[in-house]
XYZ file of C-alpha atoms in Angstrom:
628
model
C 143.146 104.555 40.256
C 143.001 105.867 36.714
C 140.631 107.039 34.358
C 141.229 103.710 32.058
C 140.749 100.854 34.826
C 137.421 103.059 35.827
C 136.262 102.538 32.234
C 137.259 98.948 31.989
C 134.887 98.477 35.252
C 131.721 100.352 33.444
C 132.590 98.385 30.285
C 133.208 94.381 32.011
C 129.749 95.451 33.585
C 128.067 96.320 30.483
C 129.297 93.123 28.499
C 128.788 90.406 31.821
C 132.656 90.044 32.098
C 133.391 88.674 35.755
C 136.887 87.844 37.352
C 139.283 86.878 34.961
C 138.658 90.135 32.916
C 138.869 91.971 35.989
C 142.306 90.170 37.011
C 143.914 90.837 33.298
C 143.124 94.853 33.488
C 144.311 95.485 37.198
C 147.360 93.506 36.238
C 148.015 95.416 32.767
C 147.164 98.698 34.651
C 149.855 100.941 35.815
C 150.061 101.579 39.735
C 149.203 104.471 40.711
C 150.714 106.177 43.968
C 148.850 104.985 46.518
C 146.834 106.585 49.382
C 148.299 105.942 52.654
C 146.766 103.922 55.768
C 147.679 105.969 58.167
C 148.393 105.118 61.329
C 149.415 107.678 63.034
C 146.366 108.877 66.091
C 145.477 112.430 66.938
C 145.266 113.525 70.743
C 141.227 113.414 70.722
C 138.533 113.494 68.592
C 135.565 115.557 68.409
C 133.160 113.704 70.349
C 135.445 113.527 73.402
C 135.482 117.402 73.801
C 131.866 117.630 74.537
C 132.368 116.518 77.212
C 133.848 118.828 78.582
C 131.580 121.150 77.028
C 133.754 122.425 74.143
C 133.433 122.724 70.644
C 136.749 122.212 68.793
C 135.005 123.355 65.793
C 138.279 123.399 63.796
C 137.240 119.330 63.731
C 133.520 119.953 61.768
C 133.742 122.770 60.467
C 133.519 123.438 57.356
C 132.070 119.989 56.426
C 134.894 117.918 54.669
C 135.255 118.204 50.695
C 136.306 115.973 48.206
C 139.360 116.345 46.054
C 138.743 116.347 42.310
C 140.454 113.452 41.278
C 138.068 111.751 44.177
C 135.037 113.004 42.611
C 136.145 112.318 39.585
C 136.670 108.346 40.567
C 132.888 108.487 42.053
C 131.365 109.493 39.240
C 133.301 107.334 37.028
C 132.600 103.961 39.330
C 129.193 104.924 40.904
C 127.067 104.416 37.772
C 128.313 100.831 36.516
C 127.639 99.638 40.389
C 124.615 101.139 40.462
C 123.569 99.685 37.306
C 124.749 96.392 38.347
C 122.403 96.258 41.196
C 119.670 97.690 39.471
C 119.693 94.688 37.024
C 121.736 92.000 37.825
C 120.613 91.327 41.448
C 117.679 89.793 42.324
C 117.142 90.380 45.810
C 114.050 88.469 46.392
C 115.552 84.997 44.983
C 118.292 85.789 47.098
C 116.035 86.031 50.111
C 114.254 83.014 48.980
C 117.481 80.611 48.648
C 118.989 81.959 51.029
C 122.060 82.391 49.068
C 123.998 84.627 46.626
C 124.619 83.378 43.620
C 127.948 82.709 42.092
C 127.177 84.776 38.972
C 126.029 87.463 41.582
C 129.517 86.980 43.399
C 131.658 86.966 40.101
C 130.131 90.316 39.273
C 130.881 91.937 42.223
C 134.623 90.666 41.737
C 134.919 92.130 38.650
C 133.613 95.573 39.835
C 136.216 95.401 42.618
C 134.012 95.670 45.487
C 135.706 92.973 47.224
C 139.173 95.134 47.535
C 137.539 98.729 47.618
C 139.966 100.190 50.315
C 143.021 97.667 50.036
C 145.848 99.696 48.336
C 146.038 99.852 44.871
C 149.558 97.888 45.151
C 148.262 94.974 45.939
C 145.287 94.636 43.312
C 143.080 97.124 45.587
C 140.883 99.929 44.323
C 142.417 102.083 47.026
C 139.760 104.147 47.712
C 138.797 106.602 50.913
C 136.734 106.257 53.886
C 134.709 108.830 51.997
C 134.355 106.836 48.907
C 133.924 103.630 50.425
C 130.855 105.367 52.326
C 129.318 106.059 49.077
C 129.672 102.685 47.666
C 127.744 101.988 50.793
C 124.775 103.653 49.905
C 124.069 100.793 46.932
C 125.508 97.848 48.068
C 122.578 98.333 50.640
C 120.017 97.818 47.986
C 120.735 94.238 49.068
C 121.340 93.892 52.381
C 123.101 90.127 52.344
C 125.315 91.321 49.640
C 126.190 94.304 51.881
C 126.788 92.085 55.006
C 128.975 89.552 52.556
C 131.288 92.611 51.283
C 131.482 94.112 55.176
C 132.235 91.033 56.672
C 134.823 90.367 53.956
C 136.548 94.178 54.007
C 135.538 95.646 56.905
C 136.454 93.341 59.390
C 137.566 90.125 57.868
C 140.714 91.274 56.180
C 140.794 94.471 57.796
C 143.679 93.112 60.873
C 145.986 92.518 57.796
C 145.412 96.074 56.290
C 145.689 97.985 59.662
C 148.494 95.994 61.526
C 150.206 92.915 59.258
C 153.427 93.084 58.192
C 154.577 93.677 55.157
C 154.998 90.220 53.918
C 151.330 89.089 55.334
C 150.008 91.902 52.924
C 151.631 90.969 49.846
C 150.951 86.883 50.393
C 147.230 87.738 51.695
C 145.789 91.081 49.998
C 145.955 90.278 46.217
C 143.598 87.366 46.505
C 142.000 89.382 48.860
C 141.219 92.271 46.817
C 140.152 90.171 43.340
C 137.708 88.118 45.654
C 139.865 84.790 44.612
C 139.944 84.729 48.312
C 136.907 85.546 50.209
C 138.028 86.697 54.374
C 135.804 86.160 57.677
C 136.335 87.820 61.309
C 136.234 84.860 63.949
C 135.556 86.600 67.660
C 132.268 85.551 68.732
C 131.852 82.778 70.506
C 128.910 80.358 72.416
C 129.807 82.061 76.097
C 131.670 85.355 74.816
C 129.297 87.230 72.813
C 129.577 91.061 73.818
C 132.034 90.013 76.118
C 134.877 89.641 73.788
C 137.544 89.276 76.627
C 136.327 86.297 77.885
C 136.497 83.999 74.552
C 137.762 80.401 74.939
C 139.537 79.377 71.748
C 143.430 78.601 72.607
C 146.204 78.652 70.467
C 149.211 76.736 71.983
C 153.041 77.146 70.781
C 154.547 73.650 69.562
C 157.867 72.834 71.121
C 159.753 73.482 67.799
C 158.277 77.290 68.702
C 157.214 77.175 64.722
C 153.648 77.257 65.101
C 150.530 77.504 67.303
C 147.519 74.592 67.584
C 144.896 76.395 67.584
C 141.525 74.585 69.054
C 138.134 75.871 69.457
C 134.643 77.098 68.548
C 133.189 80.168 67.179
C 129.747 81.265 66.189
C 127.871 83.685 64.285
C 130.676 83.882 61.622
C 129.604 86.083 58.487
C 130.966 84.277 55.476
C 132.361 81.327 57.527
C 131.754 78.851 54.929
C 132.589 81.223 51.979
C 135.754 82.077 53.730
C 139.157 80.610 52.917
C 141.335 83.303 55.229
C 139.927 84.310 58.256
C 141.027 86.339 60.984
C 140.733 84.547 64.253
C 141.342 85.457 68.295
C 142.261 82.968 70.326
C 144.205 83.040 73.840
C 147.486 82.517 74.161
C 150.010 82.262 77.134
C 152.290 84.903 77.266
C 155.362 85.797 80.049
C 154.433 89.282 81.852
C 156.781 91.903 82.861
C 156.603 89.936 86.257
C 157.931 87.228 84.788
C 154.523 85.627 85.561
C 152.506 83.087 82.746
C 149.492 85.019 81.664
C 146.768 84.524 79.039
C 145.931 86.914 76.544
C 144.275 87.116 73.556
C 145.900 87.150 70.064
C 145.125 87.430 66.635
C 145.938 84.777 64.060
C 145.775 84.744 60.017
C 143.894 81.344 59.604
C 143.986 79.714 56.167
C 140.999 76.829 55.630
C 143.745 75.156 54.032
C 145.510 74.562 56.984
C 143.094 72.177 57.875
C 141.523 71.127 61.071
C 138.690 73.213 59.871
C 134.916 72.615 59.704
C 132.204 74.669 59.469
C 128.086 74.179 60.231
C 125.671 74.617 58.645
C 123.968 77.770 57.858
C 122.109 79.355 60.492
C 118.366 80.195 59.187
C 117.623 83.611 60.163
C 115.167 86.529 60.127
C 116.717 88.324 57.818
C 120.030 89.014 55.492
C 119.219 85.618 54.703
C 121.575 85.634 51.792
C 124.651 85.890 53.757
C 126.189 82.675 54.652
C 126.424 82.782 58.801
C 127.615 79.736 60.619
C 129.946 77.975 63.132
C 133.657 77.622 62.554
C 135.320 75.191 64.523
C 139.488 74.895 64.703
C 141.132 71.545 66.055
C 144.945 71.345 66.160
C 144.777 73.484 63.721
C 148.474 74.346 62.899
C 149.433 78.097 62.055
C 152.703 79.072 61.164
C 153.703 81.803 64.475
C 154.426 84.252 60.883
C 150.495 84.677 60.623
C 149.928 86.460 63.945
C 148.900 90.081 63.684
C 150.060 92.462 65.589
C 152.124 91.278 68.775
C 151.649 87.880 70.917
C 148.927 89.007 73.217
C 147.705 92.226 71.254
C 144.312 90.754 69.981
C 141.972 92.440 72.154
C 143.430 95.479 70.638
C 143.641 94.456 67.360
C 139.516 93.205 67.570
C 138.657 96.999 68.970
C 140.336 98.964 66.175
C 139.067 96.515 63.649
C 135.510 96.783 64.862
C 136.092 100.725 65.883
C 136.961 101.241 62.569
C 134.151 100.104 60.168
C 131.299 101.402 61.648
C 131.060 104.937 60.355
C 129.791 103.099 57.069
C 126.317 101.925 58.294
C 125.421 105.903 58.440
C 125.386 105.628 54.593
C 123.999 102.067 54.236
C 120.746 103.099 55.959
C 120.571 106.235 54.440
C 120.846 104.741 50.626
C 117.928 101.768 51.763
C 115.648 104.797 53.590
C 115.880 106.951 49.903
C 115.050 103.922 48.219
C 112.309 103.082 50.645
C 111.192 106.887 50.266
C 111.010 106.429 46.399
C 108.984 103.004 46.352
C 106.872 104.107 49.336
C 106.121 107.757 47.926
C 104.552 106.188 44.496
C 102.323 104.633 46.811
C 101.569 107.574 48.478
C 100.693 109.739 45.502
C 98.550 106.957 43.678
C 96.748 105.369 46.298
C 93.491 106.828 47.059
C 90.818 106.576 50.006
C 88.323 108.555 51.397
C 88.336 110.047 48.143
C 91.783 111.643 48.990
C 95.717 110.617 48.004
C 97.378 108.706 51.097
C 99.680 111.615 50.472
C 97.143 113.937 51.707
C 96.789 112.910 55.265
C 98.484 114.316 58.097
C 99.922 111.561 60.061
C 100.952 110.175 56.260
C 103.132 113.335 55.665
C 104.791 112.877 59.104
C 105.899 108.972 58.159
C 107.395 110.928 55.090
C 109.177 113.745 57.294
C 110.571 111.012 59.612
C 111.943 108.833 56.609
C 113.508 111.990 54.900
C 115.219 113.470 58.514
C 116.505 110.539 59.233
C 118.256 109.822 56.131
C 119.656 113.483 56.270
C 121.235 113.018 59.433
C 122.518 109.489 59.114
C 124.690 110.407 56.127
C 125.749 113.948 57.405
C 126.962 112.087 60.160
C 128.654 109.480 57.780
C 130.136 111.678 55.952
C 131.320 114.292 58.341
C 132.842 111.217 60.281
C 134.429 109.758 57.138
C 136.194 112.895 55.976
C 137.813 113.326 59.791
C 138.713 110.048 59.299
C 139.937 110.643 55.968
C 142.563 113.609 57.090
C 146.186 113.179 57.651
C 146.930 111.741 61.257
C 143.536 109.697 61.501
C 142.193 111.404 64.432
C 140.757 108.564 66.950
C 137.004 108.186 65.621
C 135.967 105.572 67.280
C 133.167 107.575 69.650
C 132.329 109.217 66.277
C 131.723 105.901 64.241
C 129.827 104.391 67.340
C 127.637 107.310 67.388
C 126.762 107.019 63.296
C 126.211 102.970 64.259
C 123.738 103.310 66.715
C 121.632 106.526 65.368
C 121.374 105.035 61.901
C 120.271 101.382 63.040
C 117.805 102.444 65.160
C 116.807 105.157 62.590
C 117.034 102.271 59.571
C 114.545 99.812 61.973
C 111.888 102.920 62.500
C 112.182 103.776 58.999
C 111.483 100.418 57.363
C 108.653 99.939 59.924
C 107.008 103.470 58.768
C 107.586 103.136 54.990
C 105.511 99.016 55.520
C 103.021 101.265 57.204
C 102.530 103.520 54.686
C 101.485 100.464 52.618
C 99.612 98.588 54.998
C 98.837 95.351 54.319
C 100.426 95.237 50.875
C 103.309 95.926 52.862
C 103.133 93.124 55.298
C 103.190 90.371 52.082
C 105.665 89.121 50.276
C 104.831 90.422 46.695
C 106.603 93.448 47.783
C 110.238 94.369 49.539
C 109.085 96.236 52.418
C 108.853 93.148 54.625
C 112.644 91.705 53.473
C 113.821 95.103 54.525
C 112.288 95.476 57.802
C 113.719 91.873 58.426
C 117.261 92.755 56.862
C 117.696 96.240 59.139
C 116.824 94.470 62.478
C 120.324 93.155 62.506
C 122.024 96.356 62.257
C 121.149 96.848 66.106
C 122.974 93.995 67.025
C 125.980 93.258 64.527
C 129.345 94.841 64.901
C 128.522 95.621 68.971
C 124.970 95.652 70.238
C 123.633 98.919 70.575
C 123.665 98.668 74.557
C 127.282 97.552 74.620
C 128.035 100.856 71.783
C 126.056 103.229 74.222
C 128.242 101.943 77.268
C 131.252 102.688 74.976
C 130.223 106.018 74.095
C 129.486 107.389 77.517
C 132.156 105.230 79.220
C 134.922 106.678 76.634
C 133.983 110.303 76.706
C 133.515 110.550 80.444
C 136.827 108.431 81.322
C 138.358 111.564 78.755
C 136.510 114.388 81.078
C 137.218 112.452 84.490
C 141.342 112.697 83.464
C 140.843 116.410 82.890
C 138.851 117.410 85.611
C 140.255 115.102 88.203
C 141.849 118.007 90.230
C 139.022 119.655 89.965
C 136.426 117.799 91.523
C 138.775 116.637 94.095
C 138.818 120.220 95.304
C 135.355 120.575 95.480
C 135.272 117.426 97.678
C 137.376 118.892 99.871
C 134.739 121.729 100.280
C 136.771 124.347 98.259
C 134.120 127.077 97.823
C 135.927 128.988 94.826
C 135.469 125.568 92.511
C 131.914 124.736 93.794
C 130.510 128.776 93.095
C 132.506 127.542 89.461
C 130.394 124.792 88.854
C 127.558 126.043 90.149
C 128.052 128.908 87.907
C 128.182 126.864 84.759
C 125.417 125.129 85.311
C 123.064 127.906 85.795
C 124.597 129.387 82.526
C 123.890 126.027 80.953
C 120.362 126.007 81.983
C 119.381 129.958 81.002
C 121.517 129.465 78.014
C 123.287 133.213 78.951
C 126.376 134.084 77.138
C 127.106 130.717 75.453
C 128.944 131.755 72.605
C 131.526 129.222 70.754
C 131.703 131.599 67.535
C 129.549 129.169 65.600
C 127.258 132.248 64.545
C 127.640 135.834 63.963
C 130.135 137.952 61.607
C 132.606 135.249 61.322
C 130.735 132.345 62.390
C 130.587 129.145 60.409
C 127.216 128.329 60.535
C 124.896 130.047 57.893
C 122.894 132.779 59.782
C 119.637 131.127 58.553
C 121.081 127.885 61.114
C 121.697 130.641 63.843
C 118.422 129.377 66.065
C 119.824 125.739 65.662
C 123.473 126.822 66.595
C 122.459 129.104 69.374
C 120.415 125.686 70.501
C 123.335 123.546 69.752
C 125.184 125.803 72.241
C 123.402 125.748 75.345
C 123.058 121.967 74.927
C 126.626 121.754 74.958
C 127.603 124.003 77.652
C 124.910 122.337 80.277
C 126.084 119.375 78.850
C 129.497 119.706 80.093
C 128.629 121.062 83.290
C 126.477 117.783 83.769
C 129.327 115.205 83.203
C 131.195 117.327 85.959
C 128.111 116.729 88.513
C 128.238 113.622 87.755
C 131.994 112.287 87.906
C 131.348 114.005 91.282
C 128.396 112.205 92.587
C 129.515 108.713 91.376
C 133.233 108.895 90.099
C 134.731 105.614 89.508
C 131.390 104.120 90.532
C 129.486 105.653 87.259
C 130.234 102.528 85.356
C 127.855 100.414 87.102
C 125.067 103.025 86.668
C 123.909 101.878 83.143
C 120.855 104.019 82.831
C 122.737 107.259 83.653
C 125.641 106.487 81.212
C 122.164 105.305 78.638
C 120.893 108.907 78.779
C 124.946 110.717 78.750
C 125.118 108.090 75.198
C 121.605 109.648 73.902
C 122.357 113.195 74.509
C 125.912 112.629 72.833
C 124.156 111.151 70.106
C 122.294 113.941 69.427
C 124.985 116.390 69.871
C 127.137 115.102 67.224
C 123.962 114.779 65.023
C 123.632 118.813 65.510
C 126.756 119.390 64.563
C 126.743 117.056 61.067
C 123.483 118.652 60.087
C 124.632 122.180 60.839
C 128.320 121.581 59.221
C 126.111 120.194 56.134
C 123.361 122.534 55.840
C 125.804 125.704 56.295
C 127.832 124.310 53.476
C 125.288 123.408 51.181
C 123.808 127.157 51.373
C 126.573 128.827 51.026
C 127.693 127.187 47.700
C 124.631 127.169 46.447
C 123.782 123.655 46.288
C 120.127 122.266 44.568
C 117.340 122.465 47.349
C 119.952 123.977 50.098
C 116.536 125.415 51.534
C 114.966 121.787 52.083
C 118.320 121.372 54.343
C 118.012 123.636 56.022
C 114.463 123.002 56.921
C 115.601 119.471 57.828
C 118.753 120.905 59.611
C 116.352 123.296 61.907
C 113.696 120.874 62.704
C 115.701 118.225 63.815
C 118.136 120.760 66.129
C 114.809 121.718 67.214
C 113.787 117.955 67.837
C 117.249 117.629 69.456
C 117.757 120.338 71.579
C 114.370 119.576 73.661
C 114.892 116.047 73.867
C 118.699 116.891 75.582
C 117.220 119.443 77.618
C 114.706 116.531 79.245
C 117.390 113.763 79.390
C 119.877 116.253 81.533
C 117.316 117.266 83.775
C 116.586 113.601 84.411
C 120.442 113.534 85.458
C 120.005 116.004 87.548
C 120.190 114.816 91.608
C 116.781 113.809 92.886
C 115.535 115.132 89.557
C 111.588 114.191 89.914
C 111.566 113.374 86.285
C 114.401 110.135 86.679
C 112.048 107.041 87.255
C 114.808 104.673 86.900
C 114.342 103.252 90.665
C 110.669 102.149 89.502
C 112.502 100.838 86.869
C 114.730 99.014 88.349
C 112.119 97.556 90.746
C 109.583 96.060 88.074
C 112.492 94.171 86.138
C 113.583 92.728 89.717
C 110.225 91.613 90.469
C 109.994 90.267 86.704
C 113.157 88.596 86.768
C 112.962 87.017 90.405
C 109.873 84.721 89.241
C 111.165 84.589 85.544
C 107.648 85.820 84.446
C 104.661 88.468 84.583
C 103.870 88.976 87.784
C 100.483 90.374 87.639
C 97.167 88.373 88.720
C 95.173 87.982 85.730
C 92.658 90.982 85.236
C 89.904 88.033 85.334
C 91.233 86.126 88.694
C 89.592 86.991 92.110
C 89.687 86.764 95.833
C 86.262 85.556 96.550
């Protein structure tokens, strides 16, 4: 993108030119060469070697840079976006009506947010995982318009990007990118919800073999009444290798003008209430057999790496609303007086503060660190990573919003000021795009189905009683545990980390190494049987978690110091407490793995939600009731 279009945007902003301005400067601009979508996958990611208790730190380290020309587009097309939601978007009438205006709309068209990553050659900004991260940070000053763009780019168009043909892209993706055309991602459905396999829609050839007739429901469809191209699964019968009939799932390009197309009415939710959610529902709706993506039958695949691959973004989408929240909320703080004292004075006060600020730290070190490996030639397979950022930053964004209300008290809890609209907006974030549960299956699930393929030999050995491999084991765990001799060359004379991290690295080490040692015990207690213990694989997700959020912070913090960035010392202060924070919290969820550990309480567990769930209700005699 060059210097001229990047102008044009700050100016159309300035003056209140929408679309058709927009459209006449992308089509008078030259194209510029292109970045590539790369397709291309790397043997593992990051993530997946912890498991084995190795750290490829070629991966993180150092934390990924920028080129110039990229930080040179930033800086160029941050300032008239921010300034566009700054003024020109009222969030609270958008809560109110429950809808985003079409002014609102138009100006987001003209600053180009509706084609920020499709290629430049097909009306696209073209811009990087990286860069499309830190648009993320202010398109979550309002969260429907932020759930309107995702839905749209992320997902909704996302299956042409990644896996249409050529011809799809250039009919679909100019439209796409000027927001003529506004997409939607159809997979959810009233008995498949996280269950994606097991959706109903079918799409059925017609005897000429020249399209399918495609016929059923979905729900919970982000833009579905906005939308005029949506991406839709459906099953579909296809021959096996067997020569057997056999139904799989397949991804369509659905036009609304196709017809046979009718959608609800909104749903009336908690929060994002701007964002227009509804039901779609197809009958004999005819598409030509040219809009399927992918292969016949390849739509469960297609759904994963379209979902897989958006999710790194909500890292920076909670960490712009927390610094915002930090701003409004610290005013507060500082003005706000009782007991003849600031609010800012109190202890438990500074710790709401601490919380906001480490969270925010670590959700975007994450984002970033997982954008730039996704950002390097070859694509490496992220998908672990991105979960990872997804669930930490959700569940960081809902604590966060709750703390900065507190802060206010009961001027928080009314409607005269935001805090309330964002503690309603974030509480979706734990359950869009794969509920957190399902994401911490996937997590654990992937990275121990990686280890159990390398160590299969292994621990079939040590079944068979071979004493050599057992001593092994046993040998890493007790060096796990003491923490003796775990050395990855993070520290020292040529370490990465900055020796004022050295603590947090050493920390970072023994997590890992007792870490690995733990998925081996336990591929060898349960082995294919692990993925029916839920609360095991729970605690494997959490420590992951954590892991990978030691690593951003360190990769971050070390590169921050050693260039000399502005308050490098408040980073690392953030970067040590939270290994600190970490590395205890690991500790106590691996010893809970441990066999017959006394800490695990997850038979009690299990036995009060069986009780619960057995009478559908609380169990307990009131405290008032008696026996006489």
């Amino acid at each position: 993108m060059n210097v001229s279009k990047m102008l044009a945007f700050s100016r159309s902003v300035k003056l209140g030119k929408c679309l058709l301005a927009s459209a006449a400067r992308r089509s008078a601009a030259p194209l510029q060469p292109q970045r590539c979508v790369r397709t291309s996958v790397r043997s593992s990611g990051y993530a997946k070697d912890l498991f084995l208790g190795k750290v490829n730190q070629s991966e993180v380290f150092p934390y990924p840079e920028i080129s110039n020309e990229e930080l040179e587009e930033i800086n160029l097309f941050v300032p008239p976006v921010q300034k566009f939601f700054n003024e020109d978007v009222d969030s609270k009438k958008i809560d109110e009506e429950a809808r985003i205006s079409t002014e609102t709309l138009d100006g987001l068209k003209a600053l180009g947010l509706f084609g920020i990553q499709i290629p430049e050659e097909y009306g696209g900004l073209g811009l990087s995982n990286t860069m499309y991260a830190r648009l993320g940070e202010i398109t979550s000053m309002d969260a429907a318009i932020a759930v309107t763009l995702a839905a749209h780019q992320a997902i909704g168009l996302k299956g042409i990007l990644m896996a249409g043909t050529d011809e799809q892209k250039a009919k679909y993706l100019p439209r796409l990118a000027s927001g003529e055309h506004i997409a939607a991602f159809c997979l959810t459905e009233p008995e498949s919800g996280s269950d994606a396999a097991s959706i109903q829609t079918r799409a059925t050839l017609t005897e000429d073999g020249k399209y399918f007739l495609l016929n059923g429901s979905k729900m919970w469809i982000s833009n579905g009444a906005l939308a005029d191209v949506m991406t839709v699964f459906a099953r579909t019968e296809v021959l096996g290798k067997d020569g057997q009939k056999k139904d799989k799932i397949t991804a369509f390009i659905v036009e609304k003008a196709f017809g046979g197309v009718t959608c609800g009415k909104p749903e009336d939710k908690l929060g994002i209430r701007g964002s227009n959610t509804c039901d779609v529902t197809f009958e004999d709706t005819k598409v030509p057999v040219e809009n399927v993506i992918g292969e016949v039958g390849d739509g469960f695949k297609v759904a994963v790496n379209i979902l897989n691959s958006g999710r790194f973004s909500m890292g920076s989408a909670s960490a712009g609303m927390i610094k915002k929240l930090i701003e409004m909320t610290a005013e507060y703080a500082c003005t706000r007086k009782q007991f003849s004292r600031k609010l800012a004075d109190f202890g438990m006060i500074q710790e709401k503060f601490a919380i906001m600020a480490q969270c925010a730290f670590v959700m975007e070190s994450m984002a970033y660190l997982t954008a730039g490996m996704m950002d390097r030639p070859g694509l490496p397979d992220c998908s672990v990573e991105a979960a990872i950022v997804k669930v930490f930053s959700s569940e960081g964004g809902w604590v966060c919003a709750s703390e900065a209300l507190q802060v206010l008290g009961g001027v928080g809890y009314t409607k005269n000021y935001p805090f309330e609209r964002y503690l309603r907006d974030c509480r979706i974030l734990q359950i869009f795009e794969g509920t957190n549960e399902i994401l911490r299956m996937f997590i654990a699930l992937t990275g121990v189905q990686y280890a159990g393929k390398i160590l299969t030999g292994k621990i079939k050995e040590m079944k068979k009683g071979n004493v050599g491999v057992v001593f092994e084991m046993l040998g890493k765990k007790l060096k796990g545990s003491l923490g003796r001799n775990v050395d990855f060359g993070l520290t020292g004379k040529d370490g990465v980390v900055h020796p004022s991290l050295t603590e947090s690295a050493k920390m970072f080490e023994q997590n890992v190494v007792l870490f690995g040692s733990t998925v081996e015990s336990l591929l060898y207690r349960y082995g294919k049987t692990i993925v029916d213990e839920q609360l095991v694989l729970k605690r494997v997700a959490d420590t992951l978690i954590n892991l990978y959020a030691m690593t951003a912070v360190l990769s971050r913090a070390s590169r921050s110091i050693s260039i000399g960035l502005r308050n490098h010392d408040h980073e690392v202060l953030l970067a040590n407490n939270f290994c600190k924070e970490a590395y205890f919290k690991n500790n106590y969820w691996m010893t809970q793995l441990q066999k017959n550990s006394p800490e695990n309480n997850d038979a009690n567990l299990k036995k009060i939600a069986q009780a619960v769930l057995e009478k559908r209700a609380y169990t307990c005699s009131h405290p008032l009731d008696r026996t006489y």
